[in-house]
Short mmCIF file of C-alpha atoms and ligand atoms in Angstrom, two decimals:
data_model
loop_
_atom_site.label_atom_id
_atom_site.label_comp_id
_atom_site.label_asym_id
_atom_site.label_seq_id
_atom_site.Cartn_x
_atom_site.Cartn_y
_atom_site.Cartn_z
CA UNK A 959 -21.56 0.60 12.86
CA UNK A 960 -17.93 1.61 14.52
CA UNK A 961 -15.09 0.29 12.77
CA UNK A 962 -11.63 0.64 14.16
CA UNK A 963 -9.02 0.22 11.46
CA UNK A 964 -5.19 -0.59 12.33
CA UNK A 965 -2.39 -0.90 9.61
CA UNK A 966 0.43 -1.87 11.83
CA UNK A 967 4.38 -1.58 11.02
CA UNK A 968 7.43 -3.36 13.21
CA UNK A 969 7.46 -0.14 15.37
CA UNK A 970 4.15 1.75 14.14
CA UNK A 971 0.24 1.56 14.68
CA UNK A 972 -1.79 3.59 12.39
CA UNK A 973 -5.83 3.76 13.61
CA UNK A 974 -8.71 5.35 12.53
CA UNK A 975 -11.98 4.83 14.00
CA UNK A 976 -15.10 5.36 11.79
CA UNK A 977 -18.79 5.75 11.80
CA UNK A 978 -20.00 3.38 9.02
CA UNK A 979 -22.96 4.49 9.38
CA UNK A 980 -24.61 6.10 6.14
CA UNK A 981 -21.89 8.20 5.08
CA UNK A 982 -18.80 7.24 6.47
CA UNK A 983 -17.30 9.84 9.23
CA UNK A 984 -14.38 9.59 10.58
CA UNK A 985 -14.57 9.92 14.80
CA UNK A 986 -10.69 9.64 15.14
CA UNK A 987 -7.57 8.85 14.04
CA UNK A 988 -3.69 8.91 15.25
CA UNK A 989 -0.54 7.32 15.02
CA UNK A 990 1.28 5.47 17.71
CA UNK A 991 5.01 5.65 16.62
CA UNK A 992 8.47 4.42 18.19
CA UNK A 993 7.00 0.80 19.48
CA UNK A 994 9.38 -1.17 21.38
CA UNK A 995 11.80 2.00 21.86
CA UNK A 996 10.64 4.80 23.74
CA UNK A 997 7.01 5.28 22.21
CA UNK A 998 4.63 8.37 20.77
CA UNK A 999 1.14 8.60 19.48
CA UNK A 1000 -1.26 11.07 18.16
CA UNK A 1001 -4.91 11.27 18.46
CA UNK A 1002 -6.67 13.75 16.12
CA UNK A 1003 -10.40 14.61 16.57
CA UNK A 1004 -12.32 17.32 14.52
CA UNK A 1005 -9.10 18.28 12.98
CA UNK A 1006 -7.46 19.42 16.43
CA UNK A 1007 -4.24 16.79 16.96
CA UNK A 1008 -2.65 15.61 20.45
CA UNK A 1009 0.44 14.30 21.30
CA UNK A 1010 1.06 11.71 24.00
CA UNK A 1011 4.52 10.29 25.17
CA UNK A 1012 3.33 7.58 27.07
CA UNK A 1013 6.32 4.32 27.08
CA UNK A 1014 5.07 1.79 24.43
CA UNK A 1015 7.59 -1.07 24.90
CA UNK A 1016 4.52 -3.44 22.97
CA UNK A 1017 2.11 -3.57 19.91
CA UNK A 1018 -0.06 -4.78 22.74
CA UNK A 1019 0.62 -1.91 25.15
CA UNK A 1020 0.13 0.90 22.10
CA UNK A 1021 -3.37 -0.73 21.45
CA UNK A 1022 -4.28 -0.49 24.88
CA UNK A 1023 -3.21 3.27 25.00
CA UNK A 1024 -5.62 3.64 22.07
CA UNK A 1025 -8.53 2.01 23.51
CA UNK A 1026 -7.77 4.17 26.31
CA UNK A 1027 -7.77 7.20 24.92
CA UNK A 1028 -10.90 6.58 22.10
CA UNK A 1029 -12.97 5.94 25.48
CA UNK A 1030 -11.75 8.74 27.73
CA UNK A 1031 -15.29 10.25 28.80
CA UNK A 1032 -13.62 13.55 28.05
CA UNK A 1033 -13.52 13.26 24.47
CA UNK A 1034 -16.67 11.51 24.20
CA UNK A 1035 -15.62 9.50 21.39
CA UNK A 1036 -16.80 6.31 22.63
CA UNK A 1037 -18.41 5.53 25.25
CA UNK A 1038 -17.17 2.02 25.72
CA UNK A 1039 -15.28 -0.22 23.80
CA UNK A 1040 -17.73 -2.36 23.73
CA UNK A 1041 -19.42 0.43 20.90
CA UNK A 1042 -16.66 -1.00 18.42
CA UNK A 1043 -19.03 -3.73 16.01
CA UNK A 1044 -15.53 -4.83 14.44
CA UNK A 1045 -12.03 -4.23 13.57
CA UNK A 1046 -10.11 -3.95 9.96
CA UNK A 1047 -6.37 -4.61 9.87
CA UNK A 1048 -4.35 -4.23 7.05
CA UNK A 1049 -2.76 -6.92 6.14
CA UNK A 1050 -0.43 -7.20 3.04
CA UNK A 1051 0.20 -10.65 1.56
CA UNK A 1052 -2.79 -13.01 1.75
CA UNK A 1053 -0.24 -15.53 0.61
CA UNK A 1054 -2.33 -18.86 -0.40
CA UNK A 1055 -3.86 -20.25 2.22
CA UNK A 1056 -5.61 -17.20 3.48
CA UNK A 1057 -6.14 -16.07 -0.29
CA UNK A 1058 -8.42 -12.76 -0.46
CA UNK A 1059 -10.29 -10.51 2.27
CA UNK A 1060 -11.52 -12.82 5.63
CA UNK A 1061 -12.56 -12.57 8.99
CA UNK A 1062 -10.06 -14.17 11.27
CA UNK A 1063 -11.23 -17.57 13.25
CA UNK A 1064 -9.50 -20.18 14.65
CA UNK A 1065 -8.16 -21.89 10.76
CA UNK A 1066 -7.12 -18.03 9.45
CA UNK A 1067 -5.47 -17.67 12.68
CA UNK A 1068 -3.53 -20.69 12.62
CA UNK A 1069 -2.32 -19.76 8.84
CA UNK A 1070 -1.32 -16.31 9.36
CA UNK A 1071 2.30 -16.78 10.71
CA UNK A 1072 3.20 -18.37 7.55
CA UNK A 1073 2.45 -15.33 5.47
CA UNK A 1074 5.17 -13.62 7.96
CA UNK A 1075 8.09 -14.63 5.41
CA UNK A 1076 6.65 -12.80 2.22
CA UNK A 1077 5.65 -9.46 4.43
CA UNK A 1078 8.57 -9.77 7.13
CA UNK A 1079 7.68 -5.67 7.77
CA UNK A 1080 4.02 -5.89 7.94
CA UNK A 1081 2.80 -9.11 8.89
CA UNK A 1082 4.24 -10.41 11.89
CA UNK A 1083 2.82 -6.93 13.15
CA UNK A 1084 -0.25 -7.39 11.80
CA UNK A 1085 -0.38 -10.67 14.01
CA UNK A 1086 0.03 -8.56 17.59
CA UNK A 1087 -2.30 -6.49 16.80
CA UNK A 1088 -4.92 -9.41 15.78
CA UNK A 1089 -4.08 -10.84 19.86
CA UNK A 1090 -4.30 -7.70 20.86
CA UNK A 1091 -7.71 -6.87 19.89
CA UNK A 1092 -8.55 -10.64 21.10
CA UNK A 1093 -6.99 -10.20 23.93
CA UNK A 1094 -8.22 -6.39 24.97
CA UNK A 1095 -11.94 -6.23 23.06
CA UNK A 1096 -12.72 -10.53 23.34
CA UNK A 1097 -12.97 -12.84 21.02
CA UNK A 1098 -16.79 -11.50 20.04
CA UNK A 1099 -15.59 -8.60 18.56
CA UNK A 1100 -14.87 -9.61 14.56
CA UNK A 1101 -11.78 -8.93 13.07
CA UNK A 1102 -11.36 -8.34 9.21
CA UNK A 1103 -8.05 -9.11 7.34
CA UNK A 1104 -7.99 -6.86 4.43
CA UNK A 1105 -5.37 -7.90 2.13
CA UNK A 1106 -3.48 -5.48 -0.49
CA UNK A 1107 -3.20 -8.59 -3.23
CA UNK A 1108 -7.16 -9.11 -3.07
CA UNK A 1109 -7.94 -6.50 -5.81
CA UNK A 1110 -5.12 -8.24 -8.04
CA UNK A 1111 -6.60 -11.58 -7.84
CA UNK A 1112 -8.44 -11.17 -11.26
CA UNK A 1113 -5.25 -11.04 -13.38
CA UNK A 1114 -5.45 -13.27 -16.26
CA UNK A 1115 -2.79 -16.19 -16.22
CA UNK A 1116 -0.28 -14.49 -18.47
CA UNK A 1117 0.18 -11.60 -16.02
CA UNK A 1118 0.11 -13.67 -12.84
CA UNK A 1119 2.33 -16.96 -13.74
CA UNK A 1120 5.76 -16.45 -13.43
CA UNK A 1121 7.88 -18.77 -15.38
CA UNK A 1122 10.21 -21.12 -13.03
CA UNK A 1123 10.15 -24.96 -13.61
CA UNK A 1124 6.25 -26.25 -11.84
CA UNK A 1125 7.93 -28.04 -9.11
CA UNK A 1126 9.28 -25.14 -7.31
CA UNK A 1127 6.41 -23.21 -8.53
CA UNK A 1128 3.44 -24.94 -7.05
CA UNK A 1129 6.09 -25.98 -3.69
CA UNK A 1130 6.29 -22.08 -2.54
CA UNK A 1131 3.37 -20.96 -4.29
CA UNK A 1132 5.73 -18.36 -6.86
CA UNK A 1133 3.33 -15.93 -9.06
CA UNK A 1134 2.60 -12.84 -9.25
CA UNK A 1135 0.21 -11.40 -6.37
CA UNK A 1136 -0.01 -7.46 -6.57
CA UNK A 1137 0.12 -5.21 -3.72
CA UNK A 1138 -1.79 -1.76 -2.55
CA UNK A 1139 -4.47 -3.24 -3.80
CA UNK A 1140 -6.77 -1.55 -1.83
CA UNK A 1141 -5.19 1.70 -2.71
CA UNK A 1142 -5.21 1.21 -6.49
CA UNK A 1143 -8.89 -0.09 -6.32
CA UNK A 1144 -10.07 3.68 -4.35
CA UNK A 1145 -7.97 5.53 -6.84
CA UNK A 1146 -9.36 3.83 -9.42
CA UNK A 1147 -13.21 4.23 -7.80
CA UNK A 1148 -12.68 8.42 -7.44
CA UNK A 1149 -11.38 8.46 -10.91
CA UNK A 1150 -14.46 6.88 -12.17
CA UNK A 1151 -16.74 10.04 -9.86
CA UNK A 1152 -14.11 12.57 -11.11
CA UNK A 1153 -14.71 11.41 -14.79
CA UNK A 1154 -18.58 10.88 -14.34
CA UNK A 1155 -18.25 7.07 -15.87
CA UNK A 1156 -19.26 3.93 -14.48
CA UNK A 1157 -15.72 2.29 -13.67
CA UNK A 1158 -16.68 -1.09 -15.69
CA UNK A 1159 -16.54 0.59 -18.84
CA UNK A 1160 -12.88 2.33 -17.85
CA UNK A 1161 -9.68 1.29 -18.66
CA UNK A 1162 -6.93 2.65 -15.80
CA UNK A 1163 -3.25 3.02 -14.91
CA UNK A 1164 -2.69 3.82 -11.43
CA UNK A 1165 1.02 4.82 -9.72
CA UNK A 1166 0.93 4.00 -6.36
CA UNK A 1167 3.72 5.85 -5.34
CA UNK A 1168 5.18 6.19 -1.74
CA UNK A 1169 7.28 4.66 0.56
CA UNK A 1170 6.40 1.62 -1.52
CA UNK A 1171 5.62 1.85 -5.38
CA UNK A 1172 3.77 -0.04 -8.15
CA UNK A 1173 1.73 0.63 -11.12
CA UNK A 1174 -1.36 -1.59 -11.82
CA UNK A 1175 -2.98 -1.98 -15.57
CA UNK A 1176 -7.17 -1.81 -15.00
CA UNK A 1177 -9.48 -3.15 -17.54
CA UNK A 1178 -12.75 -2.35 -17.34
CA UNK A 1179 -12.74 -1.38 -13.23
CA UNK A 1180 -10.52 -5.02 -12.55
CA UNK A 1181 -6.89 -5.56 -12.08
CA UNK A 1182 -4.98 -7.21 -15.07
CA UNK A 1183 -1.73 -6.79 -14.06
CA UNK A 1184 0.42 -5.12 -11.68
CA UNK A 1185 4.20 -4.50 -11.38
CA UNK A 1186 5.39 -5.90 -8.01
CA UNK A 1187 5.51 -9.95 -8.41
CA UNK A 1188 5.62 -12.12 -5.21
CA UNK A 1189 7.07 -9.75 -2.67
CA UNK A 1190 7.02 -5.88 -1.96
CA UNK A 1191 10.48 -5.62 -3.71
CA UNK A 1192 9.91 -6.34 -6.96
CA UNK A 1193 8.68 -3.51 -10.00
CA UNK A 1194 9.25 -0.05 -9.64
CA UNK A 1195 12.88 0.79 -7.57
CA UNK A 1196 11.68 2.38 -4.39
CA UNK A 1197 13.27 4.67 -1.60
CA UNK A 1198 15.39 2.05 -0.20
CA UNK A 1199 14.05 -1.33 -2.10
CA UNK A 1200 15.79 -2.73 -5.53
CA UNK A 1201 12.59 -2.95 -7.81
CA UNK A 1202 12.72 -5.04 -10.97
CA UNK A 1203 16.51 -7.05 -10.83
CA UNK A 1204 18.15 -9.33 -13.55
CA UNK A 1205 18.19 -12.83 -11.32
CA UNK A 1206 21.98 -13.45 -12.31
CA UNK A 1207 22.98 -10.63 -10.37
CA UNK A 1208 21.98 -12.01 -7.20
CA UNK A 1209 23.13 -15.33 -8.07
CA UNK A 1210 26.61 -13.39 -8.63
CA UNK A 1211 27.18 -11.66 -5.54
CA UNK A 1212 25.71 -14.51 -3.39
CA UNK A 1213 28.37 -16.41 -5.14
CA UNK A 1214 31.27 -14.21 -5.04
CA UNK A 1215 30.53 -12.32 -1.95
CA UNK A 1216 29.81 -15.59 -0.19
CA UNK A 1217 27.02 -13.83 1.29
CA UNK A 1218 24.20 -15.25 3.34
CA UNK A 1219 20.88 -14.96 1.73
CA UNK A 1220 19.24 -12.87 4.51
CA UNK A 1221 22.18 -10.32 3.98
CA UNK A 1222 21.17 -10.07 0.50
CA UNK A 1223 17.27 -9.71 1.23
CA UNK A 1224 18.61 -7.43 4.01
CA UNK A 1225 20.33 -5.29 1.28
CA UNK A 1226 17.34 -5.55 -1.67
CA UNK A 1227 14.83 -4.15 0.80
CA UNK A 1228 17.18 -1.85 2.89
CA UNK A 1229 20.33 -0.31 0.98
CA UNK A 1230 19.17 -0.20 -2.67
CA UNK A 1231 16.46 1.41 -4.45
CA UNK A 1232 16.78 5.46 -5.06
CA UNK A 1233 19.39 5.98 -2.09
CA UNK A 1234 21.34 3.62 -3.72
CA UNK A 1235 21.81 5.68 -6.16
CA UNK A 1236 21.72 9.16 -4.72
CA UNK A 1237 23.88 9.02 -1.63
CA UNK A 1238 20.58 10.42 0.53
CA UNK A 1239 17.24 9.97 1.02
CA UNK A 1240 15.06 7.87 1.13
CA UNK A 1241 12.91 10.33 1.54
CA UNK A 1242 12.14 11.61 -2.04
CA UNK A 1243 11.88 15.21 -0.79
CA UNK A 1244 15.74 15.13 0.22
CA UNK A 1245 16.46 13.35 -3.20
CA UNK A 1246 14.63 16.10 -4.62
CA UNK A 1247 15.76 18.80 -2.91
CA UNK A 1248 19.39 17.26 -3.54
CA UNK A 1249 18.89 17.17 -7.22
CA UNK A 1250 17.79 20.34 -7.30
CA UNK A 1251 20.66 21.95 -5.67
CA UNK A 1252 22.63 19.93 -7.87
CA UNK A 1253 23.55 17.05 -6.70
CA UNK A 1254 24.40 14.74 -9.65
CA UNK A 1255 23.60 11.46 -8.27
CA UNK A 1256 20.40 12.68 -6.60
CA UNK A 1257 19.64 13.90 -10.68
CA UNK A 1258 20.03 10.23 -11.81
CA UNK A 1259 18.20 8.83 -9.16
CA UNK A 1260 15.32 10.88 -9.87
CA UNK A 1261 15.78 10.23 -13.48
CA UNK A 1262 16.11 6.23 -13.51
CA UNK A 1263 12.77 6.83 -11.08
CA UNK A 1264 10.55 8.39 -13.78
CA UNK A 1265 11.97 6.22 -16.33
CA UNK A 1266 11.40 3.27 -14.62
CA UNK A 1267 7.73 4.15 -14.06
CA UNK A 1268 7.04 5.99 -17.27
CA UNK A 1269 8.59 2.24 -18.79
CA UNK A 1270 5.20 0.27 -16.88
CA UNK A 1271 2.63 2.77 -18.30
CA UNK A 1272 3.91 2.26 -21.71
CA UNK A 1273 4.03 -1.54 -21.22
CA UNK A 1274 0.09 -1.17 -19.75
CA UNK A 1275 -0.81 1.04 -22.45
CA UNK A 1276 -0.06 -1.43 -24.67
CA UNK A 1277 -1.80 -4.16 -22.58
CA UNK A 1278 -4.38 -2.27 -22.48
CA UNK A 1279 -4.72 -1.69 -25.55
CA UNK A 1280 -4.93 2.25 -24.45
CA UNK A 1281 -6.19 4.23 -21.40
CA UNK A 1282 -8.67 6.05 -20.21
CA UNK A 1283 -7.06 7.66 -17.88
CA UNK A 1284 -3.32 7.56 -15.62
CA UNK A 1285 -3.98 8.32 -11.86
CA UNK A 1286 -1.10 9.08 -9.66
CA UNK A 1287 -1.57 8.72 -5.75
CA UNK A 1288 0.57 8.26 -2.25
CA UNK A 1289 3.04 10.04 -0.93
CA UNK A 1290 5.20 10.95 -4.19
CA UNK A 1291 1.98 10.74 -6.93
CA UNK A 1292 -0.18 13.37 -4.56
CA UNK A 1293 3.21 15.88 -3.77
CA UNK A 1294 5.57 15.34 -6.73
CA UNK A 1295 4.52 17.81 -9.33
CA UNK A 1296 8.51 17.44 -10.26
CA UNK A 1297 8.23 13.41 -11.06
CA UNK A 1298 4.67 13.36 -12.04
CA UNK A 1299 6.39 15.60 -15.24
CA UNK A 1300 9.27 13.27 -15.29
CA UNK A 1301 6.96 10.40 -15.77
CA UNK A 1302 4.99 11.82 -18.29
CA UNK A 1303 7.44 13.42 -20.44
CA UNK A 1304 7.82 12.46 -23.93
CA UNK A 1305 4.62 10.55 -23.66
CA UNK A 1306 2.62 12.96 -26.46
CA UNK A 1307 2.63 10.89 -29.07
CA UNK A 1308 0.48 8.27 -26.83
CA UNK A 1309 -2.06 11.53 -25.94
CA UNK A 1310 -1.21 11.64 -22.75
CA UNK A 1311 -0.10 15.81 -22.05
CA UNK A 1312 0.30 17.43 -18.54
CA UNK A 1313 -0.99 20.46 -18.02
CA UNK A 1314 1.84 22.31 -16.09
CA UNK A 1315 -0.35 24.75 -13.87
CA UNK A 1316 -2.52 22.31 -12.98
CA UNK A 1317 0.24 19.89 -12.18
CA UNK A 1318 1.94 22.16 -9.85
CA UNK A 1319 -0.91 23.30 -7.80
CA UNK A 1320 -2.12 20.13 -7.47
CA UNK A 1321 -0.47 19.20 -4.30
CA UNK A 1322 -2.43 16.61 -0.90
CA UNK A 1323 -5.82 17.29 -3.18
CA UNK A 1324 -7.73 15.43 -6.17
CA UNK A 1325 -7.72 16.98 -9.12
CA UNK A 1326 -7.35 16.83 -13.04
CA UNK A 1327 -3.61 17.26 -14.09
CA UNK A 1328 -4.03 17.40 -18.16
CA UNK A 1329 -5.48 19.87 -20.51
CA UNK A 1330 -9.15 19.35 -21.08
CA UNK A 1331 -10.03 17.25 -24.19
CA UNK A 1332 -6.76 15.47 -24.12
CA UNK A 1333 -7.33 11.74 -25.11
CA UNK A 1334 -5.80 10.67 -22.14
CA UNK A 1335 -7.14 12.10 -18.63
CA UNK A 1336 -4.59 12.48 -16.12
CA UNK A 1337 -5.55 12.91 -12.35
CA UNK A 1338 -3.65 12.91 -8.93
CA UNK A 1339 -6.24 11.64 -6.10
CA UNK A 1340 -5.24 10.94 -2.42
CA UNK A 1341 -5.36 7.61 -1.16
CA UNK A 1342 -7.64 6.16 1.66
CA UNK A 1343 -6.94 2.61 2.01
CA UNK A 1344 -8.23 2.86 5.86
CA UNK A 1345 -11.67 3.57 4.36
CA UNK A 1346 -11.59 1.13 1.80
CA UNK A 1347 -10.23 -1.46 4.81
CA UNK A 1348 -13.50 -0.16 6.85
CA UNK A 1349 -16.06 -0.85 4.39
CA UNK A 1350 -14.61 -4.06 3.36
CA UNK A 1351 -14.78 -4.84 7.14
CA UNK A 1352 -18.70 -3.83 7.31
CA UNK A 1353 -19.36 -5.95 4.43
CA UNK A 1354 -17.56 -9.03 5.44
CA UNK A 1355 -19.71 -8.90 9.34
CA UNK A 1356 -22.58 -8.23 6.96
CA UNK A 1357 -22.12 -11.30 5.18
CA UNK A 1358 -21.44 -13.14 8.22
CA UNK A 1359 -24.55 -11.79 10.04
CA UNK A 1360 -26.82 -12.60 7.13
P1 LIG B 1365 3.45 6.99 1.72
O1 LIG B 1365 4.09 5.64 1.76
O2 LIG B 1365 2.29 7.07 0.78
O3 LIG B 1365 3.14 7.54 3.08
O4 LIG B 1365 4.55 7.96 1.09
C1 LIG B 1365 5.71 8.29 1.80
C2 LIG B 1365 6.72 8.91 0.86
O5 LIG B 1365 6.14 9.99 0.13
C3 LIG B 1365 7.90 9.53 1.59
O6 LIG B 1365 8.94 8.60 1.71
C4 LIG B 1365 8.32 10.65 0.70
O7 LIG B 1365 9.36 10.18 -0.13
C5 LIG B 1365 7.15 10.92 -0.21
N1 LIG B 1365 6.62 12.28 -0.07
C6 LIG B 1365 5.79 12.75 0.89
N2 LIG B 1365 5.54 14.05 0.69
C7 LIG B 1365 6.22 14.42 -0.42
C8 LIG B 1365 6.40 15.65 -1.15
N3 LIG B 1365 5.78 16.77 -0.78
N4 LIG B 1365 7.19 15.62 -2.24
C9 LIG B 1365 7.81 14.49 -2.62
N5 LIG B 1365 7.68 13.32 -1.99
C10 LIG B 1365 6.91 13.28 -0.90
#
C-alpha cells in the first residue's frame, strides 16, 4: 500500500510518501516551504536531497508540485498517482465533533472548519490540503485525519475536566484534550523495544519537546494525563507561546490595557514563552548559545525552561505512582544534552540519574541516557509521527475495506 502523508502549516507542507507494505519504507519525502510568498520545496530520495524554487502562491499549487515531482518518470517513484491507496494528514485538534482518528466524508468534512478556532496554525491548513487531494487525486482516493489528541482520549476524568461552572463547560466543549499525541504514543512504543517490555505493563513520562512542548504521564502503555489543556498554549512555556498562566493575569491586562482579545491570543502564542524572557530566540539553539556566552536573560530563560518541565515529571511521578522510564524526544529532547541535564537535575532522590557521556553523545539518535541499573531508565528517541500518521491511515482503509 502507498501512503502519502502531509502535516501542513499556514506557509509549510511537510510529505512523506511510504511503502506500507511489510516493513514500512520510506520512497520520499520533502518539504515545500514559503507558501503564499515566494515558495521552496525539497524532495529527498535514497538520502540524496533536491531543491526546487518553483512560485507556490497556494497550499493547492505546492501539492500539485508534489504530485508532480513523486511521478516524474525520471525518478521512478511512482508511476502514477493513481499508485497512492490513501492519504494521512495531520491534523491537531479533533475538537468534539470529529473526536479521534477518521476518514474524511461528506459529515467530517462539513465539521472540520469549526476545529479551525482551537488550531488557528494547523487546521485551516490542514483543510487545503484535504481539497487539494480531492480536488488533484478524486474523491476515491481516502483521506485519513490523524489527530494529535486521539492518544489522550483515555485520561481518566480527574485529568481531563477542567473546573469552570457546566454551562460554559459543556457550551464550548472546555477540558483537557492533549496534543502530539501521536508523537508521545511512538516514543512511548520504541521505549517499550529499547527496554525489551511489553508497553502494557510500563509506566512512562514522555517530553515532547520542540517548537511545541508537553509532557504526558503513561500508565500501563495509555495516556493519563498530559500538560497542554484545550489549546497548544497551555503547559510547558514554549519558544514563543506562554505555557501554564494564572487566569487573572489575562483578565488584568485585557482590562487595563483595553486590549482586544485576539491581541492577547496574538501575544500568548507569538511574543511570550522563552523569547519573552531572553530577548532572542525562539530558536533554543540561539537561547542556548546566548546563555552560554553569557547572556543573563538567555540563563533564566533556559532555567525557568527546565524547571518548568522538571515541575510536570515530578507531578507525573507522583501520579504515577513512579516510572518506568522518562523519554525525551523532538527537536530540543533529541539535541539538548544541555536541558535534558537541566531537567533532570536534582531529581536523585526520585532514582532518576543521567549519565553525562551518554547524555552528550546522544544527539538525532535513540539511545539510553542513564547509568545502567538505575531505577529509573532514561532514553532520548527521535520522533516519527509521519509513520505513526501512515499506519494509522492503513488501518483506518483496512477497516473500511473489511
Ligand atoms: P520540532 O518542533 O520538533 O521540529 O523542534 C524544533 C525546535 O527544536 C527548534 O525550534 C529548536 O529550538 C530546537 N532544536 C533543534 N535542534 C536543536 C539543537 N541541536 N539543540 C537545541 N535545540 C534544537
Amino acid at each position: 500500500m502507498k501512503i502519502l502523508v502531509l502535516n501542513a502549516g499556514s506557509t509549510s507542507m511537510k510529505y512523506c510518501l511510504y511503502d506500507m507494505g511489510g516493513e514500512a519504507k520510506v520512497l520520499a519525502k520533502g518539504l515545500s516551504e514559503r507558501i503564499g510568498i515566494d515558495g521552496r520545496t525539497s524532495l529527498t530520495v535514497d538520502g540524496e536531497k533536491m531543491v526546487f524554487d518553483d512560485p507556490l502562491p497556494t497550499h493547492e499549487a505546492a501539492f500539485r508540485l508534489i504530485l508532480a515531482l513523486l511521478t516524474d518518470p525520471a525518478r521512478n517513484i511512482l508511476m502514477d498517482i493513481r499508485e497512492l491507496n490513501g492519504v494521512g494528514h495531520r491534523f491537531a485538534h479533533g475538537g468534539w465533533h470529529i473526536g479521534g482518528n477518521t476518514l474524511v466524508n461528506g459529515e467530517i468534512r462539513r465539521y472540520i472548519p469549526g476545529c479551525h478556532d482551537l488550531t488557528p496554525l494547523q487546521s485551516p491548513y490542514a483543510e487545503l490540503c484535504i481539497d487539494a487531494c480531492t480536488a488533484l487525486l478524486g474523491a476515491h482516493v481516502p483521506q485519513a485525519l490523524v489527530c494529535d489528541t486521539s492518544f489522550h482520549a483515555t485520561m481518566p476524568k480527574r485529568a481531563y475536566l477542567t473546573p469552570l461552572p457546566k454551562d460554559l463547560r459543556e457550551k464550548y466543549h472546555i477540558r483537557r484534550y492533549g496534543f502530539h499525541g501521536t508523537s508521545h504514543q511512538y516514543v512511548a512504543e520504541q521505549a517499550a523495544l529499547l527496554m525489551n517490555r511489553p508497553l502494557p505493563e510500563l509506566n512512562l513520562i514522555t517530553c515532547h519537546l520542540g517548537g511545541g512542548c508537553s509532557v504526558t504521564a503513561i500508565e500501563k502503555g495509555r495516556s493519563v494525563d498530559t500538560s497542554m489543556e484545550y489549546s497548544g498554549i497551555s503547559g510547558v512555556p514554549m519558544g514563543t507561546r506562554i505555557g501554564d498562566l494564572d487566569p487573572h493575569i489575562q483578565c488584568y491586562i485585557l482590562e487595563h490595557e483595553g486590549m482586544a482579545p485576539a491581541e492577547l491570543q496574538d501575544i500568548l502564542y507569538h511574543r511570550s514563552g522563552l523569547r519573552a524572557i531572553a530577548g532572542v530566540g525562539p530558536d533554543l539553539r540561539e537561547i542556548e548559545a546566548a546563555a552560554a556566552a553569557g547572556n543573563e536573560d538567555a540563563k533564566d530563560a533556559v532555567e525557568l525552561f527546565c524547571y518548568r518541565i522538571k515541575k510536570y515529571i515530578g507531578a507525573y511521578f507522583a501520579a504515577l505512582n513512579g516510572a518506568d522510564a522518562i523519554v525525551f524526544t523532538a527537536g530540543i529532547g533529541e539535541n539538548s544534552p544541555g536541558i535534558r541535564a537541566g531537567v533532570l537535575e536534582g531529581l536523585d532522590r526520585l532514582g532518576i540519574l543521567l549519565d553525562t557521556a551518554r547524555n552528550e553523545s546522544c544527539r538525532g539518535k535513540a539511545g539510553k541516557i542513564s547509568p545502567d541499573g538505575a531505577p529509573v531508565a532514561v532514553y532520548a528517541i527521535p520522533t516519527d509521527e509521519e509513520l505513526m500518521i501512515a499506519r494509522e491511515t492503513v488501518r483506518l482503509i483496512q477497516m473500511q475495506n473489511a
